[in-house]
PDB file of C-alpha atoms in Angstrom:
ATOM      1  CA  MET A  93      -2.543  -8.015 -46.423  1.00  0.00           C
ATOM      2  CA  THR A  94       0.955  -8.644 -45.137  1.00  0.00           C
ATOM      3  CA  SER A  95       1.632 -10.750 -42.159  1.00  0.00           C
ATOM      4  CA  THR A  96       2.655  -7.676 -40.170  1.00  0.00           C
ATOM      5  CA  ASP A  97      -0.935  -6.459 -40.552  1.00  0.00           C
ATOM      6  CA  GLN A  98      -2.190  -9.593 -38.733  1.00  0.00           C
ATOM      7  CA  VAL A  99       0.127  -9.363 -35.766  1.00  0.00           C
ATOM      8  CA  PRO A 100      -1.553  -7.860 -32.815  1.00  0.00           C
ATOM      9  CA  ALA A 101       1.480  -6.075 -31.475  1.00  0.00           C
ATOM     10  CA  GLN A 102       1.608  -3.937 -34.483  1.00  0.00           C
ATOM     11  CA  ARG A 103      -2.042  -3.733 -35.673  1.00  0.00           C
ATOM     12  CA  ALA A 104      -3.888  -0.532 -34.467  1.00  0.00           C
ATOM     13  CA  VAL A 105      -7.510  -1.407 -34.187  1.00  0.00           C
ATOM     14  CA  SER A 106      -9.982   1.391 -33.802  1.00  0.00           C
ATOM     15  CA  SER A 107     -12.726   0.060 -31.528  1.00  0.00           C
ATOM     16  CA  ALA A 108     -16.305   0.962 -32.221  1.00  0.00           C
ATOM     17  CA  SER A 109     -19.360   0.148 -30.059  1.00  0.00           C
ATOM     18  CA  ILE A 110     -20.924  -3.330 -30.205  1.00  0.00           C
ATOM     19  CA  ALA A 111     -24.040  -1.537 -31.686  1.00  0.00           C
ATOM     20  CA  GLU A 112     -22.017  -0.150 -34.646  1.00  0.00           C
ATOM     21  CA  VAL A 113     -20.516  -3.722 -35.545  1.00  0.00           C
ATOM     22  CA  THR A 114     -24.023  -5.360 -35.384  1.00  0.00           C
ATOM     23  CA  ALA A 115     -25.366  -2.570 -37.615  1.00  0.00           C
ATOM     24  CA  ARG A 116     -22.609  -3.373 -40.037  1.00  0.00           C
ATOM     25  CA  MET A 117     -23.442  -7.104 -39.924  1.00  0.00           C
ATOM     26  CA  ARG A 118     -27.038  -6.269 -40.848  1.00  0.00           C
ATOM     27  CA  GLU A 119     -25.815  -4.358 -43.795  1.00  0.00           C
ATOM     28  CA  ILE A 120     -23.809  -7.170 -44.993  1.00  0.00           C
ATOM     29  CA  GLY A 121     -26.769  -9.523 -44.627  1.00  0.00           C
ATOM     30  CA  ALA A 122     -28.836  -7.141 -46.502  1.00  0.00           C
ATOM     31  CA  THR A 123     -26.636  -6.717 -49.430  1.00  0.00           C
ATOM     32  CA  LEU A 124     -25.753 -10.325 -50.094  1.00  0.00           C
ATOM     33  CA  PRO A 125     -27.926 -13.263 -51.538  1.00  0.00           C
ATOM     34  CA  ARG A 126     -29.169 -15.352 -48.765  1.00  0.00           C
ATOM     35  CA  GLN A 127     -27.361 -18.436 -49.907  1.00  0.00           C
ATOM     36  CA  ASP A 128     -23.991 -16.692 -50.263  1.00  0.00           C
ATOM     37  CA  GLY A 129     -21.557 -18.419 -47.895  1.00  0.00           C
ATOM     38  CA  VAL A 130     -20.458 -15.100 -46.130  1.00  0.00           C
ATOM     39  CA  ALA A 131     -24.208 -14.198 -45.694  1.00  0.00           C
ATOM     40  CA  VAL A 132     -24.746 -17.554 -44.045  1.00  0.00           C
ATOM     41  CA  PHE A 133     -22.031 -17.055 -41.494  1.00  0.00           C
ATOM     42  CA  ASP A 134     -22.960 -13.442 -41.026  1.00  0.00           C
ATOM     43  CA  ARG A 135     -26.637 -14.333 -40.008  1.00  0.00           C
ATOM     44  CA  VAL A 136     -25.324 -16.800 -37.457  1.00  0.00           C
ATOM     45  CA  TYR A 137     -22.583 -14.410 -35.995  1.00  0.00           C
ATOM     46  CA  LEU A 138     -25.016 -11.631 -35.921  1.00  0.00           C
ATOM     47  CA  SER A 139     -27.385 -13.419 -33.684  1.00  0.00           C
ATOM     48  CA  VAL A 140     -24.694 -14.241 -31.255  1.00  0.00           C
ATOM     49  CA  THR A 141     -23.317 -10.697 -31.162  1.00  0.00           C
ATOM     50  CA  GLU A 142     -26.935  -9.383 -30.435  1.00  0.00           C
ATOM     51  CA  GLU A 143     -27.114 -11.738 -27.626  1.00  0.00           C
ATOM     52  CA  LEU A 144     -23.658 -10.527 -26.351  1.00  0.00           C
ATOM     53  CA  GLU A 145     -24.972  -6.967 -26.569  1.00  0.00           C
ATOM     54  CA  ARG A 146     -27.957  -7.932 -24.454  1.00  0.00           C
ATOM     55  CA  ARG A 147     -25.985  -9.407 -21.978  1.00  0.00           C
ATOM     56  CA  LEU A 148     -23.637  -6.565 -21.640  1.00  0.00           C
ATOM     57  CA  VAL A 149     -26.552  -4.264 -20.897  1.00  0.00           C
ATOM     58  CA  SER A 150     -27.869  -6.698 -18.312  1.00  0.00           C
ATOM     59  CA  GLY A 151     -24.631  -6.819 -16.362  1.00  0.00           C
ATOM     60  CA  HIS A 152     -24.071 -10.652 -17.106  1.00  0.00           C
ATOM     61  CA  PHE A 153     -20.279 -10.069 -17.365  1.00  0.00           C
ATOM     62  CA  ALA A 154     -17.809  -9.472 -14.384  1.00  0.00           C
ATOM     63  CA  ASP A 155     -15.949  -6.720 -16.498  1.00  0.00           C
ATOM     64  CA  ARG A 156     -18.450  -5.151 -18.864  1.00  0.00           C
ATOM     65  CA  ALA A 157     -15.927  -2.669 -20.358  1.00  0.00           C
ATOM     66  CA  ALA A 158     -13.290  -5.364 -21.046  1.00  0.00           C
ATOM     67  CA  THR A 159     -15.822  -7.750 -22.593  1.00  0.00           C
ATOM     68  CA  GLY A 160     -17.393  -4.972 -24.760  1.00  0.00           C
ATOM     69  CA  GLU A 161     -13.878  -4.190 -26.024  1.00  0.00           C
ATOM     70  CA  LEU A 162     -13.141  -7.762 -26.857  1.00  0.00           C
ATOM     71  CA  GLY A 163     -16.506  -8.391 -28.579  1.00  0.00           C
ATOM     72  CA  THR A 164     -15.937  -5.206 -30.685  1.00  0.00           C
ATOM     73  CA  ARG A 165     -12.360  -6.026 -31.649  1.00  0.00           C
ATOM     74  CA  PHE A 166     -13.401  -9.667 -32.364  1.00  0.00           C
ATOM     75  CA  ALA A 167     -16.233  -8.618 -34.718  1.00  0.00           C
ATOM     76  CA  ARG A 168     -14.147  -6.096 -36.464  1.00  0.00           C
ATOM     77  CA  ARG A 169     -11.639  -8.737 -37.563  1.00  0.00           C
ATOM     78  CA  PHE A 170     -14.405 -10.533 -39.605  1.00  0.00           C
ATOM     79  CA  LEU A 171     -15.758  -7.272 -40.774  1.00  0.00           C
ATOM     80  CA  ASP A 172     -12.339  -6.056 -41.869  1.00  0.00           C
ATOM     81  CA  ALA A 173     -11.788  -9.255 -43.714  1.00  0.00           C
ATOM     82  CA  VAL A 174     -15.217  -8.713 -45.592  1.00  0.00           C
ATOM     83  CA  ASP A 175     -14.357  -5.163 -46.588  1.00  0.00           C
ATOM     84  CA  ALA A 176     -10.794  -6.165 -47.682  1.00  0.00           C
ATOM     85  CA  GLU A 177     -12.191  -8.911 -49.933  1.00  0.00           C
ATOM     86  CA  ALA A 178     -14.737  -6.562 -51.408  1.00  0.00           C
ATOM     87  CA  ALA A 179     -12.092  -4.045 -52.224  1.00  0.00           C
ATOM     88  CA  GLY A 180      -9.917  -6.537 -53.793  1.00  0.00           C
ATOM     89  CA  LEU A 181      -7.304  -6.346 -51.010  1.00  0.00           C
ATOM     90  CA  ARG A 182      -5.444  -9.334 -49.529  1.00  0.00           C
ATOM     91  CA  THR A 183      -7.169 -10.954 -46.605  1.00  0.00           C
ATOM     92  CA  PRO A 184      -5.940 -13.264 -43.964  1.00  0.00           C
ATOM     93  CA  ALA A 185      -5.476 -16.768 -45.238  1.00  0.00           C
ATOM     94  CA  CYS A 186      -7.971 -18.283 -42.865  1.00  0.00           C
ATOM     95  CA  TRP A 187     -10.802 -16.340 -44.464  1.00  0.00           C
ATOM     96  CA  ARG A 188      -9.785 -17.137 -48.139  1.00  0.00           C
ATOM     97  CA  PRO A 189     -11.533 -20.524 -48.517  1.00  0.00           C
ATOM     98  CA  LEU A 190     -14.948 -19.098 -47.399  1.00  0.00           C
ATOM     99  CA  PHE A 191     -14.531 -16.070 -49.854  1.00  0.00           C
ATOM    100  CA  ARG A 192     -13.433 -18.510 -52.641  1.00  0.00           C
ATOM    101  CA  PHE A 193     -16.229 -21.204 -52.190  1.00  0.00           C
ATOM    102  CA  ARG A 194     -19.013 -18.841 -51.057  1.00  0.00           C
ATOM    103  CA  ARG A 195     -21.088 -19.572 -54.121  1.00  0.00           C
ATOM    104  CA  HIS A 196     -20.236 -23.156 -54.802  1.00  0.00           C
ATOM    105  CA  PRO A 197     -23.214 -25.049 -55.448  1.00  0.00           C
ATOM    106  CA  SER A 198     -21.973 -28.284 -53.914  1.00  0.00           C
ATOM    107  CA  VAL A 199     -21.153 -26.701 -50.640  1.00  0.00           C
ATOM    108  CA  HIS A 200     -23.856 -27.059 -47.733  1.00  0.00           C
ATOM    109  CA  PRO A 201     -24.802 -23.940 -45.846  1.00  0.00           C
ATOM    110  CA  LEU A 202     -23.757 -25.829 -42.639  1.00  0.00           C
ATOM    111  CA  GLN A 203     -20.359 -25.954 -44.001  1.00  0.00           C
ATOM    112  CA  PHE A 204     -20.184 -22.258 -44.794  1.00  0.00           C
ATOM    113  CA  ALA A 205     -21.029 -21.591 -41.175  1.00  0.00           C
ATOM    114  CA  LEU A 206     -18.545 -23.998 -39.821  1.00  0.00           C
ATOM    115  CA  ALA A 207     -15.878 -22.518 -41.951  1.00  0.00           C
ATOM    116  CA  GLY A 208     -16.587 -19.017 -40.865  1.00  0.00           C
ATOM    117  CA  ILE A 209     -16.658 -20.151 -37.230  1.00  0.00           C
ATOM    118  CA  ASN A 210     -13.387 -21.887 -37.823  1.00  0.00           C
ATOM    119  CA  ALA A 211     -11.670 -18.849 -39.163  1.00  0.00           C
ATOM    120  CA  HIS A 212     -13.207 -16.430 -36.549  1.00  0.00           C
ATOM    121  CA  ILE A 213     -12.639 -18.483 -33.357  1.00  0.00           C
ATOM    122  CA  CYS A 214      -9.365 -20.255 -34.302  1.00  0.00           C
ATOM    123  CA  HIS A 215      -7.458 -17.163 -35.764  1.00  0.00           C
ATOM    124  CA  ASP A 216      -9.547 -13.765 -35.050  1.00  0.00           C
ATOM    125  CA  LEU A 217     -10.303 -14.659 -31.383  1.00  0.00           C
ATOM    126  CA  PRO A 218      -6.679 -15.244 -30.067  1.00  0.00           C
ATOM    127  CA  LEU A 219      -5.571 -11.933 -31.928  1.00  0.00           C
ATOM    128  CA  ALA A 220      -8.600  -9.937 -30.507  1.00  0.00           C
ATOM    129  CA  LEU A 221      -7.908 -11.137 -27.075  1.00  0.00           C
ATOM    130  CA  VAL A 222      -4.233  -9.847 -27.491  1.00  0.00           C
ATOM    131  CA  ASP A 223      -5.540  -6.603 -28.981  1.00  0.00           C
ATOM    132  CA  THR A 224      -7.892  -6.136 -25.979  1.00  0.00           C
ATOM    133  CA  CYS A 225      -5.167  -6.891 -23.249  1.00  0.00           C
ATOM    134  CA  GLN A 226      -2.853  -4.278 -25.063  1.00  0.00           C
ATOM    135  CA  ALA A 227      -5.624  -1.643 -25.441  1.00  0.00           C
ATOM    136  CA  LEU A 228      -6.637  -1.931 -21.717  1.00  0.00           C
ATOM    137  CA  GLY A 229      -3.171  -2.539 -20.314  1.00  0.00           C
ATOM    138  CA  VAL A 230      -4.222  -5.672 -18.562  1.00  0.00           C
ATOM    139  CA  GLY A 231      -3.043  -9.284 -18.689  1.00  0.00           C
ATOM    140  CA  PRO A 232      -4.859 -12.650 -19.667  1.00  0.00           C
ATOM    141  CA  ASP A 233      -6.003 -13.261 -16.080  1.00  0.00           C
ATOM    142  CA  THR A 234      -8.296 -10.211 -16.377  1.00  0.00           C
ATOM    143  CA  LEU A 235     -10.218 -11.540 -19.197  1.00  0.00           C
ATOM    144  CA  GLU A 236     -10.417 -15.337 -18.299  1.00  0.00           C
ATOM    145  CA  THR A 237     -13.567 -15.277 -16.270  1.00  0.00           C
ATOM    146  CA  ASP A 238     -15.524 -13.484 -18.893  1.00  0.00           C
ATOM    147  CA  PHE A 239     -13.914 -15.567 -21.641  1.00  0.00           C
ATOM    148  CA  GLU A 240     -15.588 -18.559 -19.997  1.00  0.00           C
ATOM    149  CA  ARG A 241     -18.978 -16.775 -19.895  1.00  0.00           C
ATOM    150  CA  ILE A 242     -18.439 -15.945 -23.625  1.00  0.00           C
ATOM    151  CA  GLY A 243     -18.033 -19.643 -24.105  1.00  0.00           C
ATOM    152  CA  GLU A 244     -21.624 -20.080 -23.082  1.00  0.00           C
ATOM    153  CA  LEU A 245     -22.643 -17.853 -25.998  1.00  0.00           C
ATOM    154  CA  LEU A 246     -20.456 -19.831 -28.366  1.00  0.00           C
ATOM    155  CA  THR A 247     -22.288 -23.029 -27.204  1.00  0.00           C
ATOM    156  CA  GLY A 248     -25.517 -21.299 -28.213  1.00  0.00           C
ATOM    157  CA  LEU A 249     -24.012 -20.481 -31.548  1.00  0.00           C
ATOM    158  CA  GLU A 250     -23.280 -24.300 -32.175  1.00  0.00           C
ATOM    159  CA  GLU A 251     -26.851 -25.048 -31.070  1.00  0.00           C
ATOM    160  CA  ARG A 252     -28.461 -22.398 -33.385  1.00  0.00           C
ATOM    161  CA  ILE A 253     -26.354 -23.705 -36.323  1.00  0.00           C
ATOM    162  CA  ARG A 254     -27.505 -27.310 -35.767  1.00  0.00           C
ATOM    163  CA  GLU A 255     -31.262 -26.205 -35.458  1.00  0.00           C
ATOM    164  CA  GLU A 256     -31.231 -23.899 -38.376  1.00  0.00           C
ATOM    165  CA  LEU A 257     -28.849 -25.474 -40.891  1.00  0.00           C
ATOM    166  CA  MET A 258     -28.702 -29.182 -40.328  1.00  0.00           C
ATOM    167  CA  PRO A 259     -30.402 -31.254 -43.168  1.00  0.00           C
ATOM    168  CA  GLY A 260     -33.437 -33.492 -42.371  1.00  0.00           C
ATOM    169  CA  PRO A 261     -32.719 -36.715 -40.302  1.00  0.00           C
ATOM    170  CA  ASP A 262     -33.190 -38.872 -43.519  1.00  0.00           C
ATOM    171  CA  LEU A 263     -29.920 -37.334 -44.649  1.00  0.00           C
ATOM    172  CA  LEU A 264     -28.023 -37.967 -41.468  1.00  0.00           C
ATOM    173  CA  ASP A 265     -26.533 -41.525 -41.383  1.00  0.00           C
ATOM    174  CA  VAL A 266     -23.164 -42.692 -40.393  1.00  0.00           C
ATOM    175  CA  ALA A 267     -22.050 -42.921 -43.951  1.00  0.00           C
ATOM    176  CA  ASP A 268     -23.184 -39.423 -45.034  1.00  0.00           C
ATOM    177  CA  PRO A 269     -20.097 -37.150 -45.745  1.00  0.00           C
ATOM    178  CA  LEU A 270     -21.740 -34.123 -44.065  1.00  0.00           C
ATOM    179  CA  THR A 271     -22.304 -36.141 -40.926  1.00  0.00           C
ATOM    180  CA  HIS A 272     -18.651 -37.183 -40.996  1.00  0.00           C
ATOM    181  CA  LEU A 273     -17.528 -33.578 -41.491  1.00  0.00           C
ATOM    182  CA  ILE A 274     -19.695 -32.321 -38.595  1.00  0.00           C
ATOM    183  CA  GLY A 275     -18.354 -34.871 -36.332  1.00  0.00           C
ATOM    184  CA  ALA A 276     -14.654 -33.978 -37.269  1.00  0.00           C
ATOM    185  CA  TRP A 277     -14.877 -30.408 -35.986  1.00  0.00           C
ATOM    186  CA  SER A 278     -15.738 -29.202 -32.521  1.00  0.00           C
ATOM    187  CA  LEU A 279     -16.437 -25.712 -31.424  1.00  0.00           C
ATOM    188  CA  GLU A 280     -15.445 -26.455 -27.770  1.00  0.00           C
ATOM    189  CA  ARG A 281     -12.042 -27.812 -28.858  1.00  0.00           C
ATOM    190  CA  ALA A 282     -11.723 -24.660 -31.049  1.00  0.00           C
ATOM    191  CA  ARG A 283     -12.506 -22.269 -28.107  1.00  0.00           C
ATOM    192  CA  CYS A 284      -9.878 -24.001 -25.967  1.00  0.00           C
ATOM    193  CA  GLY A 285      -7.385 -23.854 -28.788  1.00  0.00           C
ATOM    194  CA  ALA A 286      -8.010 -20.091 -29.239  1.00  0.00           C
ATOM    195  CA  TRP A 287      -7.243 -19.601 -25.513  1.00  0.00           C
ATOM    196  CA  ALA A 288      -4.094 -21.457 -25.815  1.00  0.00           C
ATOM    197  CA  ALA A 289      -2.939 -19.629 -28.943  1.00  0.00           C
ATOM    198  CA  PHE A 290      -3.789 -16.329 -27.209  1.00  0.00           C
ATOM    199  CA  ARG A 291      -1.595 -17.233 -24.280  1.00  0.00           C
ATOM    200  CA  ALA A 292       1.242 -18.162 -26.587  1.00  0.00           C
ATOM    201  CA  LEU A 293       0.936 -14.990 -28.656  1.00  0.00           C
ATOM    202  CA  TRP A 294       0.772 -12.991 -25.340  1.00  0.00           C
ATOM    203  CA  GLY A 295       3.999 -14.637 -24.204  1.00  0.00           C
ATOM    204  CA  LEU A 296       5.803 -13.645 -27.509  1.00  0.00           C
ATOM    205  CA  ARG A 297       4.436  -9.959 -27.713  1.00  0.00           C
ATOM    206  CA  THR A 298       7.814  -8.571 -26.998  1.00  0.00           C
ATOM    207  CA  PHE A 299       9.447 -10.610 -29.598  1.00  0.00           C
ATOM    208  CA  GLY A 300       8.574  -9.096 -32.990  1.00  0.00           C
ATOM    209  CA  GLU A 301       9.769 -11.669 -35.422  1.00  0.00           C
ATOM    210  CA  LEU A 302       8.747 -14.666 -33.481  1.00  0.00           C
ATOM    211  CA  LEU A 303       5.379 -13.021 -32.845  1.00  0.00           C
ATOM    212  CA  GLU A 304       4.920 -12.496 -36.536  1.00  0.00           C
ATOM    213  CA  ASP A 305       5.946 -16.164 -37.278  1.00  0.00           C
ATOM    214  CA  MET A 306       3.387 -17.332 -34.784  1.00  0.00           C
ATOM    215  CA  ALA A 307       0.628 -15.345 -36.156  1.00  0.00           C
ATOM    216  CA  ASP A 308       1.495 -16.455 -39.833  1.00  0.00           C
ATOM    217  CA  GLY A 309       1.650 -20.059 -38.768  1.00  0.00           C
ATOM    218  CA  LEU A 310      -1.774 -19.778 -36.937  1.00  0.00           C
ATOM    219  CA  ASP A 311      -3.410 -18.303 -39.970  1.00  0.00           C
ATOM    220  CA  SER A 312      -2.028 -20.803 -42.326  1.00  0.00           C
ATOM    221  CA  THR A 313      -3.124 -23.807 -40.230  1.00  0.00           C
ATOM    222  CA  VAL A 314      -6.644 -22.381 -39.666  1.00  0.00           C
ATOM    223  CA  ALA A 315      -6.835 -21.900 -43.489  1.00  0.00           C
ATOM    224  CA  MET A 316      -6.126 -25.505 -44.165  1.00  0.00           C
ATOM    225  CA  THR A 317      -8.915 -26.547 -41.796  1.00  0.00           C
ATOM    226  CA  GLY A 318     -11.177 -24.223 -43.541  1.00  0.00           C
ATOM    227  CA  ARG A 319     -10.533 -25.554 -46.947  1.00  0.00           C
ATOM    228  CA  CYS A 320     -11.305 -29.049 -45.685  1.00  0.00           C
ATOM    229  CA  LEU A 321     -14.587 -27.955 -44.073  1.00  0.00           C
ATOM    230  CA  LEU A 322     -15.610 -26.662 -47.542  1.00  0.00           C
ATOM    231  CA  THR A 323     -15.051 -29.712 -49.521  1.00  0.00           C
ATOM    232  CA  PRO A 324     -17.873 -29.922 -52.004  1.00  0.00           C
ATOM    233  CA  LEU A 325     -20.239 -32.804 -51.079  1.00  0.00           C
ATOM    234  CA  TRP A 326     -22.938 -32.891 -53.536  1.00  0.00           C
ATOM    235  CA  HIS A 327     -24.787 -31.291 -56.521  1.00  0.00           C
TER     236      HIS A 327
END
């Protein structure tokens, strides 16, 4: 995958419905071993996307159409990366650490989940926001209110990860490497960073080369963090 493929101004994304992307996530979960790192992230992300679908139906969001468009385009970036990797094609750099270490016996499931969230929120979300604004012909202000409401879902994502994937309390002391790793990464900071990156990309949308450089730099930086999150910790 070339850098141009990752630049929102030049990447044509075909938008499917939220129901279609959740169906694809279920397919991924059904075909992979449960302990596979991609499957671990897929399960967590599926639960959040299903909740997004429920809230769209209930009228929770101010602009249902725009939020549905964003949710679909956001999910598609993860699904596109999975499909590219399965086909032996080049994937965005931010997803490569998870694909490389997905079966490593010394990486904890919590690390797989965090690495997937890091790639998806810090890289895919800013690009999906730009995709959505361009597709709908609107500016960032149109999405800001519902972006904050989506933040509530992401907070739920973090809580779910801690409930389902954290090891027992006997393993969680201040000297434990996993405890240190968890404390070094923040979903809230990642979400705020994603919005800032989106605004920067949006400001560069008419400057092709600068936009591409910004997208490439974002991808590389997120990839470095993902590699650190997947540091093998025990056997």
